Short mmCIF file of C-alpha atoms and ligand atoms in Angstrom, two decimals:
data_model
loop_
_atom_site.label_atom_id
_atom_site.label_comp_id
_atom_site.label_asym_id
_atom_site.label_seq_id
_atom_site.Cartn_x
_atom_site.Cartn_y
_atom_site.Cartn_z
CA THR A 1 34.01 -73.61 -47.39
CA ALA A 2 35.85 -73.48 -50.69
CA THR A 3 33.96 -70.46 -51.81
CA GLN A 4 34.50 -68.61 -48.54
CA ASP A 5 38.28 -69.41 -48.74
CA ASP A 6 38.43 -68.27 -52.34
CA ALA A 7 36.52 -65.20 -51.23
CA ARG A 8 39.06 -64.48 -48.52
CA GLN A 9 42.19 -64.78 -50.46
CA PRO A 10 43.79 -66.19 -53.71
CA LYS A 11 45.67 -69.38 -52.88
CA THR A 12 49.51 -68.78 -52.83
CA ASP A 13 50.64 -72.09 -51.30
CA GLU A 14 52.74 -74.02 -53.91
CA ASP A 15 51.21 -77.24 -52.76
CA THR A 16 47.71 -76.07 -53.68
CA ALA A 17 47.34 -77.30 -57.10
CA VAL A 18 45.29 -74.60 -58.74
CA PRO A 19 45.35 -74.82 -62.52
CA ALA A 20 47.19 -71.84 -64.06
CA ALA A 21 44.53 -69.90 -65.72
CA THR A 22 41.11 -70.99 -64.42
CA GLU A 23 38.11 -68.67 -64.91
CA ARG A 24 36.95 -67.94 -61.21
CA SER A 25 34.09 -65.63 -60.83
CA LEU A 26 33.45 -64.69 -57.20
CA ILE A 27 29.82 -64.84 -56.15
CA ASP A 28 28.22 -61.49 -54.93
CA VAL A 29 29.11 -61.92 -51.23
CA ASN A 30 26.68 -59.17 -50.14
CA PRO A 31 23.10 -60.07 -48.82
CA PRO A 32 20.18 -58.77 -50.93
CA ARG A 33 19.51 -55.10 -51.19
CA GLY A 34 18.11 -53.61 -47.93
CA THR A 35 19.04 -56.66 -45.82
CA ARG A 36 21.67 -57.29 -43.21
CA ASP A 37 24.11 -59.98 -42.29
CA PHE A 38 24.88 -60.48 -38.56
CA PRO A 39 28.40 -61.39 -38.09
CA PRO A 40 29.49 -62.46 -34.64
CA GLU A 41 30.03 -58.97 -33.06
CA ASP A 42 26.76 -57.74 -34.55
CA MET A 43 24.92 -60.87 -33.49
CA ARG A 44 26.25 -60.46 -29.92
CA LEU A 45 24.76 -56.98 -29.95
CA ARG A 46 21.45 -58.18 -31.28
CA ASN A 47 21.27 -61.11 -28.88
CA TRP A 48 21.84 -58.63 -26.02
CA LEU A 49 19.11 -56.43 -27.21
CA PHE A 50 16.69 -59.40 -27.75
CA ARG A 51 17.66 -60.63 -24.25
CA ASN A 52 16.56 -57.48 -22.79
CA PHE A 53 13.22 -57.69 -24.78
CA ARG A 54 12.66 -61.10 -23.45
CA GLU A 55 13.46 -60.29 -20.02
CA VAL A 56 11.04 -57.37 -19.84
CA SER A 57 8.37 -59.51 -21.44
CA SER A 58 8.99 -62.13 -18.68
CA LEU A 59 8.92 -59.34 -15.96
CA MET A 60 5.45 -58.56 -17.33
CA SER A 61 4.25 -62.09 -17.45
CA PHE A 62 3.89 -62.11 -21.20
CA GLU A 63 3.86 -65.53 -23.17
CA GLU A 64 6.12 -65.81 -26.28
CA VAL A 65 4.44 -66.64 -29.45
CA ASP A 66 5.68 -66.89 -33.02
CA PHE A 67 4.30 -66.80 -36.60
CA PRO A 68 5.49 -67.53 -40.14
CA VAL A 69 7.31 -64.58 -41.76
CA LEU A 70 5.40 -65.71 -44.85
CA GLU A 71 1.63 -64.68 -44.73
CA SER A 72 -1.16 -64.56 -46.90
CA GLU A 73 -1.39 -61.17 -48.71
CA ALA A 74 -5.14 -60.99 -47.84
CA LEU A 75 -4.05 -60.32 -44.23
CA PHE A 76 -2.65 -56.93 -45.05
CA ILE A 77 -4.92 -55.73 -47.74
CA ARG A 78 -6.79 -52.67 -46.31
CA LYS A 79 -7.95 -49.27 -47.28
CA GLY A 80 -6.53 -46.13 -45.90
CA GLY A 81 -3.43 -45.68 -48.04
CA GLU A 82 -0.78 -46.68 -45.38
CA GLU A 83 2.82 -46.75 -46.33
CA ILE A 84 3.07 -50.31 -44.85
CA THR A 85 0.38 -51.76 -47.29
CA GLN A 86 1.80 -49.78 -50.33
CA GLN A 87 5.17 -51.36 -49.70
CA LEU A 88 4.17 -54.98 -49.42
CA TYR A 89 6.99 -57.57 -50.13
CA ASN A 90 4.50 -59.55 -51.84
CA PHE A 91 4.50 -62.24 -54.59
CA GLU A 92 2.84 -65.26 -56.01
CA ASP A 93 4.21 -68.72 -54.94
CA LYS A 94 4.42 -71.71 -57.09
CA GLY A 95 1.06 -72.71 -56.07
CA GLY A 96 -0.34 -69.43 -57.41
CA ARG A 97 -1.20 -68.16 -53.93
CA ARG A 98 -0.70 -64.44 -53.18
CA VAL A 99 1.76 -64.28 -50.25
CA VAL A 100 3.86 -61.59 -48.55
CA LEU A 101 6.83 -61.40 -46.33
CA ARG A 102 4.96 -59.76 -43.40
CA PRO A 103 5.35 -56.06 -42.89
CA GLU A 104 4.22 -56.22 -39.34
CA ILE A 105 3.27 -58.65 -36.63
CA THR A 106 -0.29 -57.62 -35.32
CA PRO A 107 -2.51 -59.02 -38.01
CA SER A 108 -0.75 -62.42 -37.69
CA LEU A 109 -1.27 -62.29 -33.93
CA ALA A 110 -5.02 -61.50 -34.41
CA ARG A 111 -5.21 -64.36 -36.89
CA LEU A 112 -3.86 -66.84 -34.28
CA VAL A 113 -6.08 -65.50 -31.60
CA ILE A 114 -9.14 -65.99 -33.85
CA LYS A 115 -7.87 -69.45 -34.89
CA GLN A 116 -7.48 -70.46 -31.18
CA GLY A 117 -11.06 -69.26 -30.58
CA LYS A 118 -12.50 -70.16 -27.01
CA SER A 119 -9.32 -72.03 -26.11
CA ALA A 120 -7.50 -68.66 -25.96
CA SER A 121 -8.95 -67.52 -22.51
CA LEU A 122 -8.87 -63.65 -22.32
CA PRO A 123 -6.99 -61.50 -21.61
CA LEU A 124 -3.94 -62.65 -23.49
CA LYS A 125 -0.55 -61.00 -22.94
CA TRP A 126 1.62 -62.27 -25.85
CA PHE A 127 4.89 -61.22 -27.01
CA THR A 128 7.30 -62.09 -30.05
CA ILE A 129 10.38 -60.87 -31.75
CA GLY A 130 10.16 -61.24 -35.46
CA GLN A 131 11.57 -60.04 -38.77
CA CYS A 132 9.24 -57.72 -40.74
CA TRP A 133 9.66 -56.71 -44.37
CA ARG A 134 8.91 -54.02 -46.76
CA TYR A 135 9.67 -53.50 -50.51
CA GLU A 136 10.78 -50.11 -50.91
CA ARG A 137 12.18 -48.59 -54.10
CA MET A 138 15.98 -48.36 -53.12
CA THR A 139 15.80 -44.85 -54.27
CA ARG A 140 15.63 -43.97 -50.39
CA GLY A 141 18.26 -46.55 -49.75
CA ARG A 142 16.49 -47.58 -46.60
CA ARG A 143 16.42 -51.06 -45.08
CA ARG A 144 13.93 -53.63 -46.24
CA GLU A 145 13.83 -55.67 -43.27
CA HIS A 146 14.12 -55.23 -39.60
CA TYR A 147 13.35 -57.19 -36.32
CA GLN A 148 10.42 -55.91 -34.14
CA TRP A 149 9.67 -56.76 -30.54
CA ASN A 150 5.93 -56.87 -30.25
CA MET A 151 3.84 -56.85 -26.97
CA ASP A 152 0.02 -57.22 -27.12
CA ILE A 153 -2.73 -57.34 -24.64
CA ILE A 154 -5.83 -58.95 -26.14
CA GLY A 155 -9.20 -58.70 -24.31
CA LEU A 156 -8.64 -55.64 -21.96
CA PRO A 157 -10.78 -52.73 -23.02
CA LYS A 158 -9.56 -50.22 -20.50
CA VAL A 159 -6.39 -48.00 -20.60
CA ARG A 160 -4.85 -49.95 -17.77
CA ALA A 161 -3.60 -52.20 -20.73
CA GLU A 162 -2.00 -49.28 -22.50
CA ALA A 163 -0.43 -48.29 -19.06
CA GLU A 164 1.11 -51.82 -18.84
CA LEU A 165 2.58 -51.56 -22.38
CA ILE A 166 4.10 -48.21 -21.71
CA HIS A 167 5.58 -49.70 -18.41
CA ALA A 168 7.31 -52.42 -20.68
CA ILE A 169 8.82 -49.58 -22.95
CA VAL A 170 10.06 -47.74 -19.83
CA LEU A 171 11.65 -50.85 -18.36
CA LEU A 172 13.28 -51.56 -21.61
CA PHE A 173 14.76 -48.09 -21.83
CA GLU A 174 16.00 -48.28 -18.21
CA ARG A 175 17.70 -51.63 -18.75
CA VAL A 176 19.57 -50.38 -21.79
CA GLY A 177 20.81 -47.25 -20.06
CA ILE A 178 18.47 -44.73 -21.65
CA THR A 179 17.06 -42.02 -19.34
CA SER A 180 13.86 -39.93 -19.54
CA SER A 181 16.10 -36.93 -20.30
CA GLU A 182 17.14 -38.37 -23.52
CA VAL A 183 13.88 -40.14 -24.78
CA GLY A 184 10.24 -39.28 -24.27
CA ILE A 185 6.97 -41.12 -24.98
CA ARG A 186 4.31 -38.94 -26.68
CA ILE A 187 0.89 -40.03 -25.84
CA SER A 188 -2.51 -39.25 -27.44
CA SER A 189 -5.66 -40.86 -28.55
CA ARG A 190 -7.36 -41.26 -31.98
CA LYS A 191 -10.48 -40.42 -30.18
CA VAL A 192 -9.35 -36.69 -30.24
CA LEU A 193 -9.41 -36.87 -34.11
CA GLN A 194 -12.73 -38.71 -33.96
CA ALA A 195 -14.26 -36.05 -31.90
CA VAL A 196 -12.89 -33.27 -34.22
CA LEU A 197 -14.38 -35.19 -37.33
CA GLN A 198 -17.72 -35.56 -35.56
CA MET A 199 -17.67 -31.85 -34.74
CA HIS A 200 -17.34 -31.12 -38.40
CA SER A 201 -19.74 -33.93 -39.45
CA ILE A 202 -17.07 -35.76 -41.49
CA PRO A 203 -18.44 -39.36 -42.16
CA GLU A 204 -16.90 -42.11 -40.04
CA HIS A 205 -15.64 -44.08 -43.08
CA LEU A 206 -12.93 -41.32 -43.68
CA PHE A 207 -11.62 -41.73 -40.02
CA ALA A 208 -8.77 -44.29 -40.85
CA GLU A 209 -7.69 -42.55 -44.03
CA VAL A 210 -7.62 -39.10 -42.31
CA CYS A 211 -5.48 -40.60 -39.51
CA VAL A 212 -2.94 -41.97 -42.02
CA ILE A 213 -2.80 -38.67 -43.70
CA VAL A 214 -2.34 -36.64 -40.36
CA ASP A 215 0.30 -39.02 -39.23
CA LYS A 216 2.55 -37.52 -41.89
CA LEU A 217 2.59 -34.22 -39.79
CA GLY A 218 6.28 -33.21 -39.36
CA LYS A 219 7.21 -35.50 -42.25
CA VAL A 220 5.65 -33.83 -45.23
CA THR A 221 4.64 -30.09 -45.56
CA ARG A 222 1.38 -28.85 -43.79
CA GLU A 223 0.19 -27.78 -47.26
CA GLU A 224 0.75 -31.40 -48.54
CA ILE A 225 -1.37 -32.54 -45.44
CA GLU A 226 -4.11 -30.07 -46.03
CA LYS A 227 -4.36 -30.98 -49.82
CA GLU A 228 -4.50 -34.68 -49.03
CA LEU A 229 -7.24 -34.14 -46.54
CA MET A 230 -9.20 -32.03 -48.95
CA ILE A 231 -8.86 -34.59 -51.73
CA ALA A 232 -9.94 -37.26 -49.19
CA GLY A 233 -13.22 -35.32 -48.80
CA VAL A 234 -12.52 -33.28 -45.53
CA SER A 235 -13.98 -29.77 -45.70
CA PHE A 236 -11.71 -26.79 -45.54
CA GLU A 237 -13.21 -25.92 -42.18
CA ALA A 238 -12.53 -29.31 -40.82
CA VAL A 239 -8.97 -29.29 -42.09
CA LYS A 240 -8.28 -26.16 -40.05
CA GLY A 241 -9.94 -27.73 -36.94
CA ILE A 242 -8.01 -30.78 -37.33
CA ILE A 243 -4.79 -29.03 -37.60
CA GLU A 244 -5.69 -26.60 -34.58
CA VAL A 245 -6.64 -29.54 -32.29
CA LEU A 246 -3.56 -31.65 -33.15
CA SER A 247 -1.22 -28.69 -32.00
CA ILE A 248 -2.60 -28.99 -28.56
CA LYS A 249 0.20 -30.04 -26.20
CA SER A 250 -1.53 -30.15 -22.86
CA LEU A 251 -4.41 -32.34 -21.62
CA SER A 252 -6.12 -29.31 -19.63
CA LYS A 253 -6.12 -27.38 -23.07
CA LEU A 254 -7.51 -30.60 -24.82
CA GLU A 255 -10.27 -30.65 -21.99
CA GLU A 256 -11.09 -26.89 -22.77
CA VAL A 257 -11.62 -27.72 -26.32
CA LEU A 258 -13.31 -31.01 -26.21
CA GLY A 259 -14.93 -30.87 -22.86
CA SER A 260 -14.40 -33.32 -19.99
CA GLU A 261 -17.08 -36.03 -20.83
CA GLY A 262 -15.70 -37.33 -24.00
CA GLU A 263 -13.79 -40.70 -24.12
CA ALA A 264 -10.65 -39.07 -25.56
CA VAL A 265 -10.11 -36.93 -22.54
CA THR A 266 -11.44 -39.44 -19.81
CA ASP A 267 -8.99 -42.19 -21.29
CA LEU A 268 -5.97 -40.01 -21.42
CA LYS A 269 -6.69 -38.59 -17.82
CA SER A 270 -6.99 -42.16 -16.55
CA LEU A 271 -3.87 -43.09 -18.28
CA PHE A 272 -1.76 -40.24 -16.91
CA LEU A 273 -3.04 -41.07 -13.33
CA LEU A 274 -1.95 -44.51 -13.74
CA ALA A 275 1.40 -43.37 -14.99
CA GLU A 276 1.77 -41.48 -11.53
CA HIS A 277 1.10 -44.77 -9.66
CA TYR A 278 3.65 -46.69 -11.88
CA GLY A 279 6.14 -43.99 -11.26
CA TYR A 280 6.93 -43.33 -14.98
CA SER A 281 5.26 -39.82 -15.49
CA GLN A 282 8.52 -38.23 -16.29
CA TRP A 283 8.74 -40.53 -19.30
CA ILE A 284 5.57 -39.38 -20.96
CA ASN A 285 3.68 -36.26 -22.22
CA PHE A 286 0.50 -35.79 -24.02
CA ASP A 287 0.91 -34.58 -27.65
CA ALA A 288 -2.28 -34.29 -29.75
CA SER A 289 -0.25 -34.66 -32.94
CA VAL A 290 0.51 -38.27 -32.33
CA VAL A 291 -1.75 -40.47 -34.39
CA ARG A 292 0.62 -43.26 -35.78
CA GLY A 293 0.41 -44.45 -39.21
CA LEU A 294 -1.48 -47.72 -39.04
CA ALA A 295 -5.07 -47.52 -40.08
CA TYR A 296 -6.47 -49.94 -37.48
CA TYR A 297 -5.73 -47.83 -34.39
CA THR A 298 -8.92 -46.72 -32.69
CA GLY A 299 -7.83 -45.34 -29.33
CA VAL A 300 -4.73 -44.46 -27.30
CA VAL A 301 -1.59 -44.19 -29.48
CA PHE A 302 1.97 -43.70 -28.34
CA GLU A 303 5.38 -43.42 -29.67
CA ALA A 304 8.82 -43.09 -28.14
CA PHE A 305 11.29 -40.56 -29.70
CA ASP A 306 14.78 -39.25 -28.92
CA LYS A 307 14.53 -35.68 -27.42
CA GLU A 308 17.30 -34.41 -29.70
CA GLY A 309 14.95 -35.22 -32.60
CA LYS A 310 17.82 -36.85 -34.69
CA LEU A 311 16.04 -40.15 -35.27
CA ARG A 312 12.97 -41.81 -36.33
CA ALA A 313 10.44 -43.14 -33.85
CA ILE A 314 12.09 -45.58 -31.51
CA CYS A 315 8.96 -47.77 -30.99
CA GLY A 316 5.14 -47.13 -31.24
CA GLY A 317 1.79 -48.70 -30.72
CA GLY A 318 -1.76 -48.19 -29.64
CA ARG A 319 -5.17 -49.57 -29.19
CA TYR A 320 -6.95 -51.48 -32.16
CA ASP A 321 -10.40 -52.21 -30.83
CA ARG A 322 -11.90 -53.02 -34.40
CA LEU A 323 -9.13 -55.16 -35.98
CA PHE A 324 -10.73 -58.50 -35.08
CA SER A 325 -14.22 -57.56 -36.44
CA THR A 326 -12.48 -56.62 -39.69
CA PHE A 327 -11.10 -60.15 -39.98
CA GLY A 328 -14.84 -61.32 -39.63
CA SER A 329 -14.51 -62.50 -36.00
CA ASP A 330 -16.33 -61.41 -32.98
CA ASN A 331 -14.76 -58.20 -31.95
CA ILE A 332 -12.00 -58.31 -29.21
CA PRO A 333 -10.48 -55.11 -27.71
CA ALA A 334 -6.79 -55.07 -27.98
CA CYS A 335 -3.66 -52.89 -27.95
CA GLY A 336 0.01 -53.40 -28.55
CA PHE A 337 3.25 -51.90 -29.68
CA GLY A 338 6.18 -52.71 -32.04
CA PHE A 339 9.83 -51.91 -31.02
CA GLY A 340 12.42 -52.25 -33.85
CA ASP A 341 15.91 -53.35 -33.54
CA ALA A 342 17.57 -50.60 -35.63
CA VAL A 343 16.65 -47.18 -34.22
CA ILE A 344 17.43 -48.04 -30.52
CA LEU A 345 20.95 -49.26 -31.45
CA GLU A 346 21.49 -46.19 -33.47
CA LEU A 347 20.54 -44.08 -30.28
CA LEU A 348 22.79 -46.10 -28.08
CA LYS A 349 25.57 -45.73 -30.52
CA GLU A 350 24.87 -41.99 -30.78
CA LYS A 351 24.91 -41.73 -26.89
CA GLY A 352 28.12 -43.73 -26.74
CA ILE A 353 26.29 -46.39 -24.39
CA LEU A 354 26.56 -49.56 -26.64
CA PRO A 355 27.48 -52.45 -24.30
CA ASP A 356 30.95 -53.85 -24.61
CA LEU A 357 29.93 -57.48 -25.20
CA ILE A 358 33.13 -59.46 -24.87
CA ARG A 359 33.57 -63.12 -26.01
CA HIS A 360 34.29 -65.72 -23.36
CA VAL A 361 35.07 -69.34 -23.04
CA ASP A 362 35.66 -71.42 -19.96
CA ASP A 363 38.61 -73.50 -21.45
CA ILE A 364 40.71 -73.93 -24.41
CA VAL A 365 42.28 -77.23 -25.16
CA PHE A 366 45.31 -77.54 -27.33
CA PRO A 367 47.18 -80.88 -28.16
CA LEU A 368 50.72 -80.06 -28.49
CA ASP A 369 51.24 -82.57 -31.27
CA GLU A 370 48.96 -84.65 -33.56
CA GLU A 371 49.17 -87.84 -31.76
CA LEU A 372 47.60 -86.18 -28.76
CA GLU A 373 44.44 -85.13 -30.48
CA GLY A 374 42.67 -88.30 -29.31
CA PRO A 375 43.48 -87.42 -25.62
CA ALA A 376 42.53 -83.84 -26.17
CA SER A 377 39.19 -84.88 -27.59
CA GLN A 378 38.67 -87.17 -24.50
CA ILE A 379 39.42 -84.01 -22.24
CA VAL A 380 36.99 -81.80 -24.18
CA SER A 381 34.35 -84.18 -23.96
CA SER A 382 34.60 -84.55 -20.20
CA LEU A 383 34.60 -80.85 -19.73
CA ARG A 384 31.63 -80.24 -21.96
CA GLN A 385 29.80 -83.05 -20.04
CA ILE A 386 30.09 -80.90 -16.94
CA GLY A 387 28.81 -77.86 -18.81
CA ARG A 388 32.07 -76.08 -19.38
CA SER A 389 32.43 -74.29 -22.82
CA VAL A 390 35.51 -75.44 -24.51
CA ASP A 391 37.38 -74.32 -27.58
CA LEU A 392 39.38 -77.26 -29.05
CA ILE A 393 42.19 -75.80 -31.11
CA GLN A 394 44.01 -77.71 -33.87
CA ASP A 395 46.69 -76.95 -36.58
CA LYS A 396 47.87 -73.71 -34.82
CA ARG A 397 51.29 -72.67 -33.44
CA LEU A 398 51.47 -72.30 -29.66
CA LYS A 399 52.01 -68.48 -30.05
CA TRP A 400 48.68 -68.10 -31.78
CA VAL A 401 47.03 -70.06 -29.10
CA PHE A 402 48.26 -67.84 -26.28
CA LYS A 403 47.03 -64.83 -28.12
CA HIS A 404 43.77 -66.56 -29.05
CA ALA A 405 43.19 -67.41 -25.25
CA GLU A 406 43.57 -63.67 -24.39
CA ARG A 407 41.41 -62.51 -27.26
CA ILE A 408 38.44 -64.75 -26.30
CA ASN A 409 38.85 -64.36 -22.51
CA ALA A 410 39.23 -68.02 -21.74
CA ASP A 411 39.48 -68.73 -17.96
CA ARG A 412 41.88 -71.81 -18.62
CA LEU A 413 44.37 -72.91 -21.22
CA ILE A 414 44.76 -76.65 -21.23
CA LEU A 415 47.90 -77.87 -23.08
CA VAL A 416 47.92 -81.56 -23.80
CA GLY A 417 51.64 -82.54 -23.94
CA LYS A 418 53.34 -85.99 -24.53
CA SER A 419 55.44 -86.10 -21.23
CA GLU A 420 52.53 -84.92 -18.91
CA TRP A 421 50.03 -87.29 -20.67
CA GLN A 422 52.14 -90.27 -20.04
CA SER A 423 51.81 -89.51 -16.21
CA GLY A 424 48.06 -88.77 -16.67
CA ALA A 425 48.37 -85.06 -16.56
CA VAL A 426 48.04 -81.91 -18.65
CA ARG A 427 49.47 -78.33 -18.29
CA VAL A 428 47.01 -75.77 -17.09
CA LYS A 429 47.46 -72.02 -17.51
CA ILE A 430 44.97 -69.80 -15.31
CA LEU A 431 44.67 -66.81 -17.61
CA ALA A 432 43.49 -64.30 -14.77
CA THR A 433 46.49 -65.13 -12.42
CA ARG A 434 48.81 -66.36 -15.15
CA GLU A 435 49.56 -69.16 -12.82
CA GLU A 436 50.55 -72.32 -14.72
CA ARG A 437 50.78 -75.88 -13.30
CA GLU A 438 50.58 -79.64 -13.91
CA VAL A 439 47.10 -80.93 -13.25
CA LYS A 440 45.82 -84.54 -13.07
CA VAL A 441 43.37 -85.17 -15.88
CA ASP A 442 40.55 -86.21 -13.64
CA GLU A 443 41.12 -82.99 -11.56
CA LEU A 444 40.15 -80.98 -14.52
CA THR A 445 36.45 -81.57 -14.06
CA SER A 446 36.43 -81.13 -10.30
CA PRO A 447 35.23 -77.89 -8.93
CA SER A 448 38.28 -75.72 -8.47
N1 LIG B 1 6.94 -52.23 -41.68
C1 LIG B 1 8.37 -52.23 -41.83
C2 LIG B 1 8.90 -53.39 -42.30
C3 LIG B 1 10.32 -53.25 -42.48
C4 LIG B 1 11.02 -52.04 -42.10
BR1 LIG B 1 12.96 -51.93 -42.47
N2 LIG B 1 10.38 -51.08 -41.74
C5 LIG B 1 9.15 -51.15 -41.59
#
């Protein structure tokens, strides 16, 4: 468009009549703060990643769903002081409604399950890939949007659901070339923390808030954690107990501390046994410090991380068995994870294993002069009719066309020339063999 042309370069052709001294102010060509454009090369990489998300979802027999990026603010108002609810991209629309650009997917998913009611026969295995937003003061210069692959299993109370979700994550890593020596999946259960709070008679209503605070372990100082826990009403003794239990790194040690009968230990032992059967034990380890930062998790929680510790969590998730009742619905057990589009690509880049995503087109068609544009269009149409991708080139010199054919890895370059056309033929160059010959037009669409 004119603006883009102007943006690219000032006009120098004498035949472009630009008034001598016009005031032209260039628009800001950058996207809004914290957001990204996806020019073709980046879009090819994003599509490659999303194709892998979709293929894993299909391997697991998950159904795709989608929701509006715009949601009612009420869906995300919850106690517990989570970062995600303190950074809502919220505003009032022209109808005076309080709305948000969604910060996560799970509440929308729960909303749709409730809306579908009995017509949604459980268990449901749903996935989506959607853009999520946060409004963060740009002081930290972090992105304000990212895309998340979400996989959720609704209606299965047992840890075999979590075992399925972790299998999906492992399958994804294997597909994109990541190994278990580079990435691990830390697993724990919030029932560990629940047991500790019960041991110290900490009231249930503090559970979610304590989880959100404890999730900051490793991100803020231990003193800060202890201070926030005390402010939240957790006794000094309980704070010590919490920190002590969360430093446990083995299930056997956890069993020593909590006993063998509690749900935390039995759930985790079942999950690690299932992992053996799936054959992905080498990807996972128990780590009691994993609690995740979302208030609504109630059971098993997990997150994938790069073992060099350079990056933020690659993905994370867990069981949320009370979310539906907090929305006023009959309660439905559920678990799920979110897998962002940014950290995984940073990791692949850092490992030097980003895929080389070349362009390709089956045919390039180029009329050698203007009066042959009609015949060229006729050829293009017949080729596309049989499903061949065709790049029709106009207003270029032949030298540029040859270079372009190499650049976009065309299989064939079809030159429409006057003399050949008069005998119902065109010149075809096969790029792979560099062979060039005259071909009858109706042969172009026959399987070669
Ligand atoms: N929840 C959320 C949304 C957007 C980004 Br970027 N990160 C996290």
